[in-house]
Short mmCIF file of N, CA and C in Angstrom, two decimals:
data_model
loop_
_atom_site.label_atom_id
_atom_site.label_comp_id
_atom_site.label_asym_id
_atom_site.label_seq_id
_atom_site.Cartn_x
_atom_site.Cartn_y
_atom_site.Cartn_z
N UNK A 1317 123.01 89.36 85.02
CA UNK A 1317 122.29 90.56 84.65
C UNK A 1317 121.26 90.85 85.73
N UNK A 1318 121.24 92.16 86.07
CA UNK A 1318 120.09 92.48 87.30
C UNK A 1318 119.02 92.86 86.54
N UNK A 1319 117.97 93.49 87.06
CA UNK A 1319 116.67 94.23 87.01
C UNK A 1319 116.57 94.57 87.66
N UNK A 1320 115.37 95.94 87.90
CA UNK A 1320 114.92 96.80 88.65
C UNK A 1320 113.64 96.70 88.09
N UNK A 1321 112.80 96.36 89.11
CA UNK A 1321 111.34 96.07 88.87
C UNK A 1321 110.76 97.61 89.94
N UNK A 1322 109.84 98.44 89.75
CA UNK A 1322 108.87 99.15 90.69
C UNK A 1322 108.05 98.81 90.99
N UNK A 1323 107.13 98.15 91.38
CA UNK A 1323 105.54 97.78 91.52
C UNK A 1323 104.70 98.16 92.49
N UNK A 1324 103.68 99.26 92.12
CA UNK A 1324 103.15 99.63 93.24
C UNK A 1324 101.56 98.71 93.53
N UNK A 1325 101.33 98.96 95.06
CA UNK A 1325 99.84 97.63 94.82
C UNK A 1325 99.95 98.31 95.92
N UNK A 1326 98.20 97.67 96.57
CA UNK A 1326 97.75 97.65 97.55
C UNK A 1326 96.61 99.06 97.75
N UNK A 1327 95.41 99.46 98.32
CA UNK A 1327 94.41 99.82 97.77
C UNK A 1327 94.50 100.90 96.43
N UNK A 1328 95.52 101.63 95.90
CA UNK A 1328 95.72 102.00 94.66
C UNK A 1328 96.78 101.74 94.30
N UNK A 1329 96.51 101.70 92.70
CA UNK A 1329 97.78 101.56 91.90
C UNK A 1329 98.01 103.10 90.91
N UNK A 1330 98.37 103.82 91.89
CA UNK A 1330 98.25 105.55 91.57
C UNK A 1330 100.15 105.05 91.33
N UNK A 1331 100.53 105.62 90.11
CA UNK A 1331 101.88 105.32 90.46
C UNK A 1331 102.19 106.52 89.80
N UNK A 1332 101.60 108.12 89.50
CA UNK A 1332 101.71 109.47 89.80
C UNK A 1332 100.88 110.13 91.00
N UNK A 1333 101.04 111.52 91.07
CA UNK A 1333 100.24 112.05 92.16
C UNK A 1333 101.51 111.93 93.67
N UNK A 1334 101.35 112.81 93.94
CA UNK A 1334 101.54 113.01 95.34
C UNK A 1334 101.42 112.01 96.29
N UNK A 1335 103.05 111.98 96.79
CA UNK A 1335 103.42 110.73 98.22
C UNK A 1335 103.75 110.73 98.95
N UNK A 1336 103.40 110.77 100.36
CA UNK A 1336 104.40 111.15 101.17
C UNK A 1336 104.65 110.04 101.98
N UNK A 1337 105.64 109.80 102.04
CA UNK A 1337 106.29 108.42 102.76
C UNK A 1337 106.40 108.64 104.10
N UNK A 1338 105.80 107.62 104.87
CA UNK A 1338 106.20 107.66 106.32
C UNK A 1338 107.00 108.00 107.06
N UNK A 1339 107.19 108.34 108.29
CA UNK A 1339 108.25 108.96 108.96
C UNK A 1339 107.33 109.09 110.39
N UNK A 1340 108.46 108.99 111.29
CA UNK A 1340 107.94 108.92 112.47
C UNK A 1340 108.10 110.66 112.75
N UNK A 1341 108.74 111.37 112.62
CA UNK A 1341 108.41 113.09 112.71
C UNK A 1341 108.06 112.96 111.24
N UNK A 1342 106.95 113.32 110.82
CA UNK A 1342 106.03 113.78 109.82
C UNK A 1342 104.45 112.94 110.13
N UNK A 1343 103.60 113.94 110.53
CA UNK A 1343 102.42 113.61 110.71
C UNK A 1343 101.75 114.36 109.65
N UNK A 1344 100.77 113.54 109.28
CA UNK A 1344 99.42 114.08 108.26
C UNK A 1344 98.74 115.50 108.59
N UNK A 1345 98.45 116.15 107.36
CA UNK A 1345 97.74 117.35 108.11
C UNK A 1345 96.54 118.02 107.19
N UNK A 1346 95.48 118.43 106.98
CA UNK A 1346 94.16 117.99 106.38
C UNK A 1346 94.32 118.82 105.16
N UNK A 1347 95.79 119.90 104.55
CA UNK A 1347 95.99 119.83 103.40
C UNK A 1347 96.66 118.39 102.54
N UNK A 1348 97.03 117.63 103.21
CA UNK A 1348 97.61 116.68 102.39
C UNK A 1348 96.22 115.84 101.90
N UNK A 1349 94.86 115.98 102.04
CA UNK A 1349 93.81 115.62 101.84
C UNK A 1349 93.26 116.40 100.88
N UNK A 1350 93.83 115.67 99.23
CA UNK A 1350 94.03 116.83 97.85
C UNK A 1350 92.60 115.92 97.02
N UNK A 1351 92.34 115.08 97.69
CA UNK A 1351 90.88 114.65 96.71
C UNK A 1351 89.83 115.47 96.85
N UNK A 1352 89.05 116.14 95.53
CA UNK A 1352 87.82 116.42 95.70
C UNK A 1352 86.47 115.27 95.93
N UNK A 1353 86.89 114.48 95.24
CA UNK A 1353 85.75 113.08 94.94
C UNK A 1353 85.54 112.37 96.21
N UNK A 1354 84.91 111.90 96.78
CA UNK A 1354 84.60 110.71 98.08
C UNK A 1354 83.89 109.73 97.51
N UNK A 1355 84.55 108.66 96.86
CA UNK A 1355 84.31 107.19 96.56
C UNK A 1355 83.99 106.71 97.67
N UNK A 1356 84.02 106.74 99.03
CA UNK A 1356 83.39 105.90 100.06
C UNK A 1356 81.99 106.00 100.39
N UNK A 1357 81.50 105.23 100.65
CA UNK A 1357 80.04 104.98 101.17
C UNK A 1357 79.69 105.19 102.62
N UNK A 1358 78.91 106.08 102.87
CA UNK A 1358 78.42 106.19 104.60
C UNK A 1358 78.40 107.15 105.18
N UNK A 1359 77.25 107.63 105.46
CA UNK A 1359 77.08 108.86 105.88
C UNK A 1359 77.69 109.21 107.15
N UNK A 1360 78.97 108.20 107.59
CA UNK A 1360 79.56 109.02 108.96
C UNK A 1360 80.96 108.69 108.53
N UNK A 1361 80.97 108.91 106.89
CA UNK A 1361 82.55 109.03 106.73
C UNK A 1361 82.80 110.11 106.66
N UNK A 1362 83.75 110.90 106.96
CA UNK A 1362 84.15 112.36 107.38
C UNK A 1362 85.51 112.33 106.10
N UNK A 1363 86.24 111.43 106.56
CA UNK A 1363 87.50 111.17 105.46
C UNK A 1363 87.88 109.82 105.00
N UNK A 1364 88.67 109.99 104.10
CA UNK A 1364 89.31 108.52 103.56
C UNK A 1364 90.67 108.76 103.29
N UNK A 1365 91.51 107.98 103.97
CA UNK A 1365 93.26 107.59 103.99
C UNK A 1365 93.70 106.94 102.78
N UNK A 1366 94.24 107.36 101.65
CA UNK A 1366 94.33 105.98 100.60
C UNK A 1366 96.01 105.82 100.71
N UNK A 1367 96.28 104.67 102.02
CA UNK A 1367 97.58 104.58 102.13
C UNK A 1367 98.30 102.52 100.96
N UNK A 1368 99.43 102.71 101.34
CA UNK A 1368 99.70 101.50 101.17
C UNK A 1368 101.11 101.00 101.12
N UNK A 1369 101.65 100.36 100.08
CA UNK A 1369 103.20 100.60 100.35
C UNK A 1369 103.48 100.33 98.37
N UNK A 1370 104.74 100.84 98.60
CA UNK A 1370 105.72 100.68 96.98
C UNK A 1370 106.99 99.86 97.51
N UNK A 1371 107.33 98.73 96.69
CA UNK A 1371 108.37 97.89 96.81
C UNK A 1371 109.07 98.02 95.42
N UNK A 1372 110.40 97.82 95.59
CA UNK A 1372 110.93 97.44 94.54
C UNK A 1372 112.00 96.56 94.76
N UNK A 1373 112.76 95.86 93.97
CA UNK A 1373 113.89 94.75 94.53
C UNK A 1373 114.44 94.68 93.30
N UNK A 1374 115.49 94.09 93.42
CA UNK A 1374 116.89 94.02 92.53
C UNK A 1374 117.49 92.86 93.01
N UNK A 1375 117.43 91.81 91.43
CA UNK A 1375 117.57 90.46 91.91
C UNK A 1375 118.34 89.81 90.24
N UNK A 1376 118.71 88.96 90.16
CA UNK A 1376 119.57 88.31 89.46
C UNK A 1376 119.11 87.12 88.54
N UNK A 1377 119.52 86.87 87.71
CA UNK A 1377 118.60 85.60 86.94
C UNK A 1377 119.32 84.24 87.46
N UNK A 1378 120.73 84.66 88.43
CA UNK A 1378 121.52 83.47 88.92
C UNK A 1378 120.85 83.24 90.08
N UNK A 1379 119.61 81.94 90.33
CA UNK A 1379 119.31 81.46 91.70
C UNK A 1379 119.79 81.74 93.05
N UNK A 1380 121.21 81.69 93.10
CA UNK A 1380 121.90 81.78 94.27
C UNK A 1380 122.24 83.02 94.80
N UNK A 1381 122.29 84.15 93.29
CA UNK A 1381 122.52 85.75 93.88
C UNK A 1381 121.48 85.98 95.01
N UNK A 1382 122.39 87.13 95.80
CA UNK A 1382 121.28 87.61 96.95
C UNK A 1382 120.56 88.77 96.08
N UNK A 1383 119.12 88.69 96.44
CA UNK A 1383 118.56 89.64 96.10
C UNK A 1383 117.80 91.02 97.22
N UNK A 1384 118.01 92.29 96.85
CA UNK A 1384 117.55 93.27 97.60
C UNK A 1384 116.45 93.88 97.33
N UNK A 1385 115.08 93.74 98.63
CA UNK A 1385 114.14 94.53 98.50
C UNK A 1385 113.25 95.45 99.27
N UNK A 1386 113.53 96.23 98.68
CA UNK A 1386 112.86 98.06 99.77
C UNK A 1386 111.69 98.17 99.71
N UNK A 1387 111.22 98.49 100.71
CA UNK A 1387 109.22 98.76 100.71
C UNK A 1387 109.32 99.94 101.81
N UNK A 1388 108.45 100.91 100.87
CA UNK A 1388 108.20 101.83 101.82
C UNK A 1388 106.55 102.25 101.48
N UNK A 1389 106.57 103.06 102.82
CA UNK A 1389 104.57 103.28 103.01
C UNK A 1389 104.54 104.59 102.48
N UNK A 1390 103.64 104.68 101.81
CA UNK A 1390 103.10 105.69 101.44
C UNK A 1390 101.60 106.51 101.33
N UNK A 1391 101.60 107.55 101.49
CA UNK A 1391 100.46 108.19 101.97
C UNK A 1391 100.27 108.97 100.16
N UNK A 1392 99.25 108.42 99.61
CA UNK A 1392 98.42 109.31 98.21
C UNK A 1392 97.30 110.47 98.51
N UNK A 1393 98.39 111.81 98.19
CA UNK A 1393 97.54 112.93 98.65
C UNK A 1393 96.12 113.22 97.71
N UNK A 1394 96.71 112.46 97.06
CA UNK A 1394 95.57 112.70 95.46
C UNK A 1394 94.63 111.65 95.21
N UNK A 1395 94.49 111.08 96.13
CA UNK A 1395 93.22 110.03 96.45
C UNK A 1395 92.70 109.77 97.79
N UNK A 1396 93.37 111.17 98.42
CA UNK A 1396 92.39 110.64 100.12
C UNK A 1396 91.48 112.33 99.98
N UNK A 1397 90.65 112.24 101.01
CA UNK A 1397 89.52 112.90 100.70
C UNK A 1397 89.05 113.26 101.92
N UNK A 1398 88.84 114.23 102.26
CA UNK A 1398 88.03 115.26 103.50
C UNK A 1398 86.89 116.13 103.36
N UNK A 1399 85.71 115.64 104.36
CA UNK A 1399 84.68 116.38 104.40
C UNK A 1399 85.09 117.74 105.13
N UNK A 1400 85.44 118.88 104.21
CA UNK A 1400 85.86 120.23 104.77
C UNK A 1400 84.89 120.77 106.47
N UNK A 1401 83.72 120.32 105.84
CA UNK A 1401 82.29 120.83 107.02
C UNK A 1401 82.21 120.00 108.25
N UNK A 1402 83.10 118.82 108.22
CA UNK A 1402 83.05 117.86 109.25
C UNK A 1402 84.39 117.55 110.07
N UNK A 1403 85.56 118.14 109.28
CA UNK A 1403 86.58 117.74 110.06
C UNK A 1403 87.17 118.31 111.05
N UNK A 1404 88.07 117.71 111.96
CA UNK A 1404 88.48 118.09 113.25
C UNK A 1404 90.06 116.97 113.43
N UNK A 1405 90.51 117.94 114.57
CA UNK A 1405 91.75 117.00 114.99
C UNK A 1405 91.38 115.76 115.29
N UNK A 1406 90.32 115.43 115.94
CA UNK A 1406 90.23 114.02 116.60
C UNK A 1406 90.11 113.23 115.01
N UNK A 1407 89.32 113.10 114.05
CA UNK A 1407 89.34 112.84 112.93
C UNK A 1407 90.68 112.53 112.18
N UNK A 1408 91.63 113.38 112.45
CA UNK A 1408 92.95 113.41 111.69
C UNK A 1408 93.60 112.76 112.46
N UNK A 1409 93.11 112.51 113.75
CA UNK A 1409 94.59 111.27 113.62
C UNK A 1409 93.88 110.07 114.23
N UNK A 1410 92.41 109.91 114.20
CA UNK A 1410 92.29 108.66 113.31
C UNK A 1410 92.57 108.30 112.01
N UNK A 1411 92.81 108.99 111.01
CA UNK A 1411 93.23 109.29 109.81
C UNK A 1411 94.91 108.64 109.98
N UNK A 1412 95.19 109.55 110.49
CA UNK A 1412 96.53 108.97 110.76
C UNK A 1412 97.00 107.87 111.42
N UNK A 1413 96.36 107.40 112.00
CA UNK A 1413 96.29 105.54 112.39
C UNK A 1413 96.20 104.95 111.05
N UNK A 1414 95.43 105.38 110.12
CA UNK A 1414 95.27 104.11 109.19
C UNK A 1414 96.53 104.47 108.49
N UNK A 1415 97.39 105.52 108.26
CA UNK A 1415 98.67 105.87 108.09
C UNK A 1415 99.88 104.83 109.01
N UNK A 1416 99.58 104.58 110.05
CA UNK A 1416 100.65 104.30 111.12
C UNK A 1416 100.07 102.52 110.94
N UNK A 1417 98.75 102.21 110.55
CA UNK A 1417 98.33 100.92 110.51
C UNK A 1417 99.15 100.41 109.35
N UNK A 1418 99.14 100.88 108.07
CA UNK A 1418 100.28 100.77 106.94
C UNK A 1418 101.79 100.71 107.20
N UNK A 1419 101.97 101.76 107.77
CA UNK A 1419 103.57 101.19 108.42
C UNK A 1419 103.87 100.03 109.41
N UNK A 1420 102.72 99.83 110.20
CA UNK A 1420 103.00 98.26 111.08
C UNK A 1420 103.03 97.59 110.20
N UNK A 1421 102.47 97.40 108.84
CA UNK A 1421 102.47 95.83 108.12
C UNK A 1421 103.36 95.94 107.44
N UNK A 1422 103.91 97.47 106.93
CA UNK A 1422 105.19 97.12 106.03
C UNK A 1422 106.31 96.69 106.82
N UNK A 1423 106.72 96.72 108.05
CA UNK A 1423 107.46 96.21 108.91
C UNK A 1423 107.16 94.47 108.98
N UNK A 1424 106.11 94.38 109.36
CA UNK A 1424 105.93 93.12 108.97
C UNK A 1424 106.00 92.27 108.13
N UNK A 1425 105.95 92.84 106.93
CA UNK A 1425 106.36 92.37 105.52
C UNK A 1425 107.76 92.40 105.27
N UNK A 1426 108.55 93.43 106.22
CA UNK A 1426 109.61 93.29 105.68
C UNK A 1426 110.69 92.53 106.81
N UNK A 1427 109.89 92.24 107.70
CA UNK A 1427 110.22 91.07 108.56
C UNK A 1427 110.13 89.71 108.19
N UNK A 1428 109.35 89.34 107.36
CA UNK A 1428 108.91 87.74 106.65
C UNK A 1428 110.08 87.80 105.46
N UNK A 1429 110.44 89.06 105.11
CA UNK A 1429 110.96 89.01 103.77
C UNK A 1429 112.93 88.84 104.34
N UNK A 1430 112.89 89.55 105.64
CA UNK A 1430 114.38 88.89 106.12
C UNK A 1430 114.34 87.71 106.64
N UNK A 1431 113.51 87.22 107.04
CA UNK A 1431 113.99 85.50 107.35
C UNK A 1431 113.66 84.57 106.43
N UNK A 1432 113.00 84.99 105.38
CA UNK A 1432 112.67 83.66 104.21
C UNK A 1432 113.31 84.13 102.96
N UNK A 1433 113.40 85.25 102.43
CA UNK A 1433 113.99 85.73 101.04
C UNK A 1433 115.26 85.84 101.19
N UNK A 1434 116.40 85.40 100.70
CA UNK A 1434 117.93 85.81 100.92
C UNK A 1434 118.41 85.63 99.22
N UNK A 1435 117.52 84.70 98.45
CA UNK A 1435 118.44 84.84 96.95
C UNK A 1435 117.37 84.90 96.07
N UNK A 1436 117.75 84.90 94.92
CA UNK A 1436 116.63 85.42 93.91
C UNK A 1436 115.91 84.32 93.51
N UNK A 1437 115.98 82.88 93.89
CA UNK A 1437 115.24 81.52 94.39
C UNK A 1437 114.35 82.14 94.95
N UNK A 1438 114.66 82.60 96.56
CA UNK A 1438 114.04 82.33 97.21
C UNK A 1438 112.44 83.49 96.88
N UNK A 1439 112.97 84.85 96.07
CA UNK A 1439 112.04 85.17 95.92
C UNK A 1439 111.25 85.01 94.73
N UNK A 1440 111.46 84.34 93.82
CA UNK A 1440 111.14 83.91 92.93
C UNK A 1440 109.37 82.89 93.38
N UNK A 1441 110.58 81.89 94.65
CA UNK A 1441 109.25 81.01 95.43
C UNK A 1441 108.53 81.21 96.20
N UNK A 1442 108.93 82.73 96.85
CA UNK A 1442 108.29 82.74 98.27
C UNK A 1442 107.52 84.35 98.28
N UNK A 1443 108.10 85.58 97.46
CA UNK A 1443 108.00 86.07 97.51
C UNK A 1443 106.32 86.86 97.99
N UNK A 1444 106.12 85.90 96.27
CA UNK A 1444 104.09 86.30 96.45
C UNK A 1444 103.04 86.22 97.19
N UNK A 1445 103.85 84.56 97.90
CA UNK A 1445 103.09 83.61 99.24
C UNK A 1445 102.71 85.15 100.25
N UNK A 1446 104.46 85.60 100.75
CA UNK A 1446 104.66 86.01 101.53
C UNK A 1446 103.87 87.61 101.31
N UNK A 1447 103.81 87.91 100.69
CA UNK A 1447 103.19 89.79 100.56
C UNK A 1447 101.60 88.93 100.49
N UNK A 1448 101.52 87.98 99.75
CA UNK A 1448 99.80 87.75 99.51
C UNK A 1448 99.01 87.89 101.15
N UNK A 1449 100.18 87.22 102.10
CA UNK A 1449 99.71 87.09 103.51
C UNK A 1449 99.43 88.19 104.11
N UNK A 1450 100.85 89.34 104.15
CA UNK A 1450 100.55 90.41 104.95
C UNK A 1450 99.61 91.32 104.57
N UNK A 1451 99.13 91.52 103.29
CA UNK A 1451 98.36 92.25 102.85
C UNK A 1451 96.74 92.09 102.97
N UNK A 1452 96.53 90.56 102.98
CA UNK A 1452 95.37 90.27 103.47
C UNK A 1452 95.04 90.59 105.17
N UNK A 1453 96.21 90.63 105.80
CA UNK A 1453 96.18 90.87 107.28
C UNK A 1453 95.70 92.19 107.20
N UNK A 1454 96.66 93.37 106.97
CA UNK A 1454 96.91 94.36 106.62
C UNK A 1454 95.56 94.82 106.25
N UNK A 1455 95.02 94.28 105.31
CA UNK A 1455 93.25 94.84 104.94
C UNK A 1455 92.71 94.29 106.09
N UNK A 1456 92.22 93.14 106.42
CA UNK A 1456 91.19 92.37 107.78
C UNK A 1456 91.55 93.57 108.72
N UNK A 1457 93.04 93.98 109.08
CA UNK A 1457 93.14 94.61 109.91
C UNK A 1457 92.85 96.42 110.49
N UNK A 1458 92.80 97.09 108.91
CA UNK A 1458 91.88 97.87 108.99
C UNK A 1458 90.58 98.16 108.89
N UNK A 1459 89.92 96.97 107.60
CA UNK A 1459 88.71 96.89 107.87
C UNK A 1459 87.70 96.68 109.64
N UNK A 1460 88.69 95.90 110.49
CA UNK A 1460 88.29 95.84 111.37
C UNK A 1460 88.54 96.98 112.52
N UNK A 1461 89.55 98.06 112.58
CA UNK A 1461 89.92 99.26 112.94
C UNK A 1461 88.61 100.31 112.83
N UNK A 1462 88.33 100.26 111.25
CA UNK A 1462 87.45 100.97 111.01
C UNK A 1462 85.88 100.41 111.76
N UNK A 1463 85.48 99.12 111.67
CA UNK A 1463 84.13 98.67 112.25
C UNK A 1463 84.32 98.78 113.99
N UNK A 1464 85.31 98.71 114.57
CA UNK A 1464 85.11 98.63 115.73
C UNK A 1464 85.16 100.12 116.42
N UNK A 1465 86.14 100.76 115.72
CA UNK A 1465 85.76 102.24 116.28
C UNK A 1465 85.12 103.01 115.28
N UNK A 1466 83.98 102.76 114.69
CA UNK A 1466 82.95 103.22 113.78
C UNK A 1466 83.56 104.65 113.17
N UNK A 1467 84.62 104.06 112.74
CA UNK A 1467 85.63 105.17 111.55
C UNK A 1467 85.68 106.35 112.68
N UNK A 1468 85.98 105.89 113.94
CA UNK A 1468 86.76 106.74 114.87
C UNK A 1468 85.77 107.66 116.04
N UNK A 1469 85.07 107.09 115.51
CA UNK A 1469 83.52 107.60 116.56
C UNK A 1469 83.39 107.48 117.98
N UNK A 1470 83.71 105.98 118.29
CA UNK A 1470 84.10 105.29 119.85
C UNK A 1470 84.94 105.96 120.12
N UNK A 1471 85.08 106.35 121.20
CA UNK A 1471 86.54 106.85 121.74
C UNK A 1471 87.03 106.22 122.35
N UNK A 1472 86.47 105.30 122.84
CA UNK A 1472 87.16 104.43 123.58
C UNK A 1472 87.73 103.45 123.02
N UNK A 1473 86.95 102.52 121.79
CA UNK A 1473 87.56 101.72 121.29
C UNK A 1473 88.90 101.98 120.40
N UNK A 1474 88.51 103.91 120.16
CA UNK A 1474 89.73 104.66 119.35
C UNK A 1474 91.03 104.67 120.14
N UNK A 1475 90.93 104.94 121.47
CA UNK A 1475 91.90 104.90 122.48
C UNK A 1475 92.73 103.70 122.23
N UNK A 1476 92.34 102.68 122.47
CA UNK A 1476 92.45 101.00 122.93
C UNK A 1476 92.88 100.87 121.03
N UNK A 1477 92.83 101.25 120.07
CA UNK A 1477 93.48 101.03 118.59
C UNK A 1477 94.61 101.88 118.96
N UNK A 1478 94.48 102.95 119.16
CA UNK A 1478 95.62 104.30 119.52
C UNK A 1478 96.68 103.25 120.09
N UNK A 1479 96.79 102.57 121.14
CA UNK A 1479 97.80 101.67 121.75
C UNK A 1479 98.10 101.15 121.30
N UNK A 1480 97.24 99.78 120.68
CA UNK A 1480 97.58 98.77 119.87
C UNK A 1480 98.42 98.84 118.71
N UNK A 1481 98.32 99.81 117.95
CA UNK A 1481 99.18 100.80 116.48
C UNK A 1481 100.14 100.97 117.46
N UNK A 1482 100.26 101.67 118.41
CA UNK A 1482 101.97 102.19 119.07
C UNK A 1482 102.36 100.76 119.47
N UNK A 1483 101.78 100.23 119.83
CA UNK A 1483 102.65 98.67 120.71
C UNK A 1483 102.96 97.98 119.46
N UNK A 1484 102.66 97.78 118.25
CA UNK A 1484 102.71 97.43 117.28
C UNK A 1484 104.04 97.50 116.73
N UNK A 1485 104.08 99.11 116.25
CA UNK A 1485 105.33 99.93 115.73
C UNK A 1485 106.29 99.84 116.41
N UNK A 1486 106.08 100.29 118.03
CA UNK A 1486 107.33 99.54 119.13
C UNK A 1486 107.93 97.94 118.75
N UNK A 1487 107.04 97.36 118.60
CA UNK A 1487 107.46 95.54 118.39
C UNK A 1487 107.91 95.49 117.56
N UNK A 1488 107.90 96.55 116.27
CA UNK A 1488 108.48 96.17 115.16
C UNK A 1488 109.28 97.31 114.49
N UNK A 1489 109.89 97.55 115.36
CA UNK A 1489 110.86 99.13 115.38
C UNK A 1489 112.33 98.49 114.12
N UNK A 1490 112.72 97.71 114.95
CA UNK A 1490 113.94 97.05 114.07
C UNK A 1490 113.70 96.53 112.64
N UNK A 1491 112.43 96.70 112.26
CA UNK A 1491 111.96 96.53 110.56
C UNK A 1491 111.64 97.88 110.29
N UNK A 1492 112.03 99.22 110.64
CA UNK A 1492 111.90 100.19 110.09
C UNK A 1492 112.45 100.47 108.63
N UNK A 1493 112.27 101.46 107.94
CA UNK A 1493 112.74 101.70 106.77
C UNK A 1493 114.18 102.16 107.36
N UNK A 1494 115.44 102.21 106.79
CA UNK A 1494 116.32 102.92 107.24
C UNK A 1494 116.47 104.47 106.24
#
């Protein structure tokens, strides 16, 4: 007997509202920024990205079945948020880094999940280890995006993230969604 589990996680668990899933032609654009509210703190936040990913998998109660699981990134139009009086292009696609920062880790996640998960054992044992990891990366790694280019302020340090996100996505092209 299978199942079909949905589970969405990672900074919301919005599982209505508006999504737009990653794609390398589809870039963000400051209507998809449908929050009125700004839950963030700091007077040089301009916007907030509320990205993350949705997985689901289909797996077997027989140990040995192979089990299959899809993760894709998603962008919640209905929980990210723009200062109308402050924004600008340069803004939006720092915005859109923390968009493109979400798709490097779901690649990455779904890189750990082809060399260690193959049956419904394995995700049974490994599964949680394995997402508990990338996701903690995945946060350290924007939290630190955001402190070093002071939510996109540096330009230089914005530049030097700008690369790092593309060299990233390049390295991990072959874990794309298909």
């Amino acid at each position: 007997m299978k199942w079909i589990f949905l589970t969405c996680f990672l900074v919301s668990n919005v599982v209505f509202g508006q999504k737009i899933y990653w794609s390398e032609n589809v870039k963000l654009n400051w209507d998809n920024f449908k929050s009125k509210v700004n839950n963030q703190r700091g007077a040089n936040v301009v916007a907030y990205t509320n990205c993350g990913w949705i997985y689901s998998y289909v797996k077997s109660s027989n140990p040995k079945a192979s089990v299959k699981i899809e993760i894709s990134t998603v962008f919640n139009e209905d929980k990210s948020w723009k200062d109308v009086k402050r924004i600008n292009d340069y803004v939006l696609l720092h915005e859109q880094k923390h968009f493109d920062v979400a798709e490097l880790y779901s690649r990455k996640l779904r890189k750990e999940i082809a060399e260690n998960i193959k049956t419904s054992s394995d995700f049974d044992r490994k599964f949680k280890t394995i997402y508990n990891k990338i996701l903690k990366e995945y946060q350290d790694f924007q939290r630190q995006y955001d402190g070093e280019t002071k939510n996109g302020i540096l330009e230089d340090k914005q530049s030097e993230y700008n690369r790092i996100i593309a060299e990233g996505l390049e390295n991990y092209k072959s874990y794309k969604s298909s």
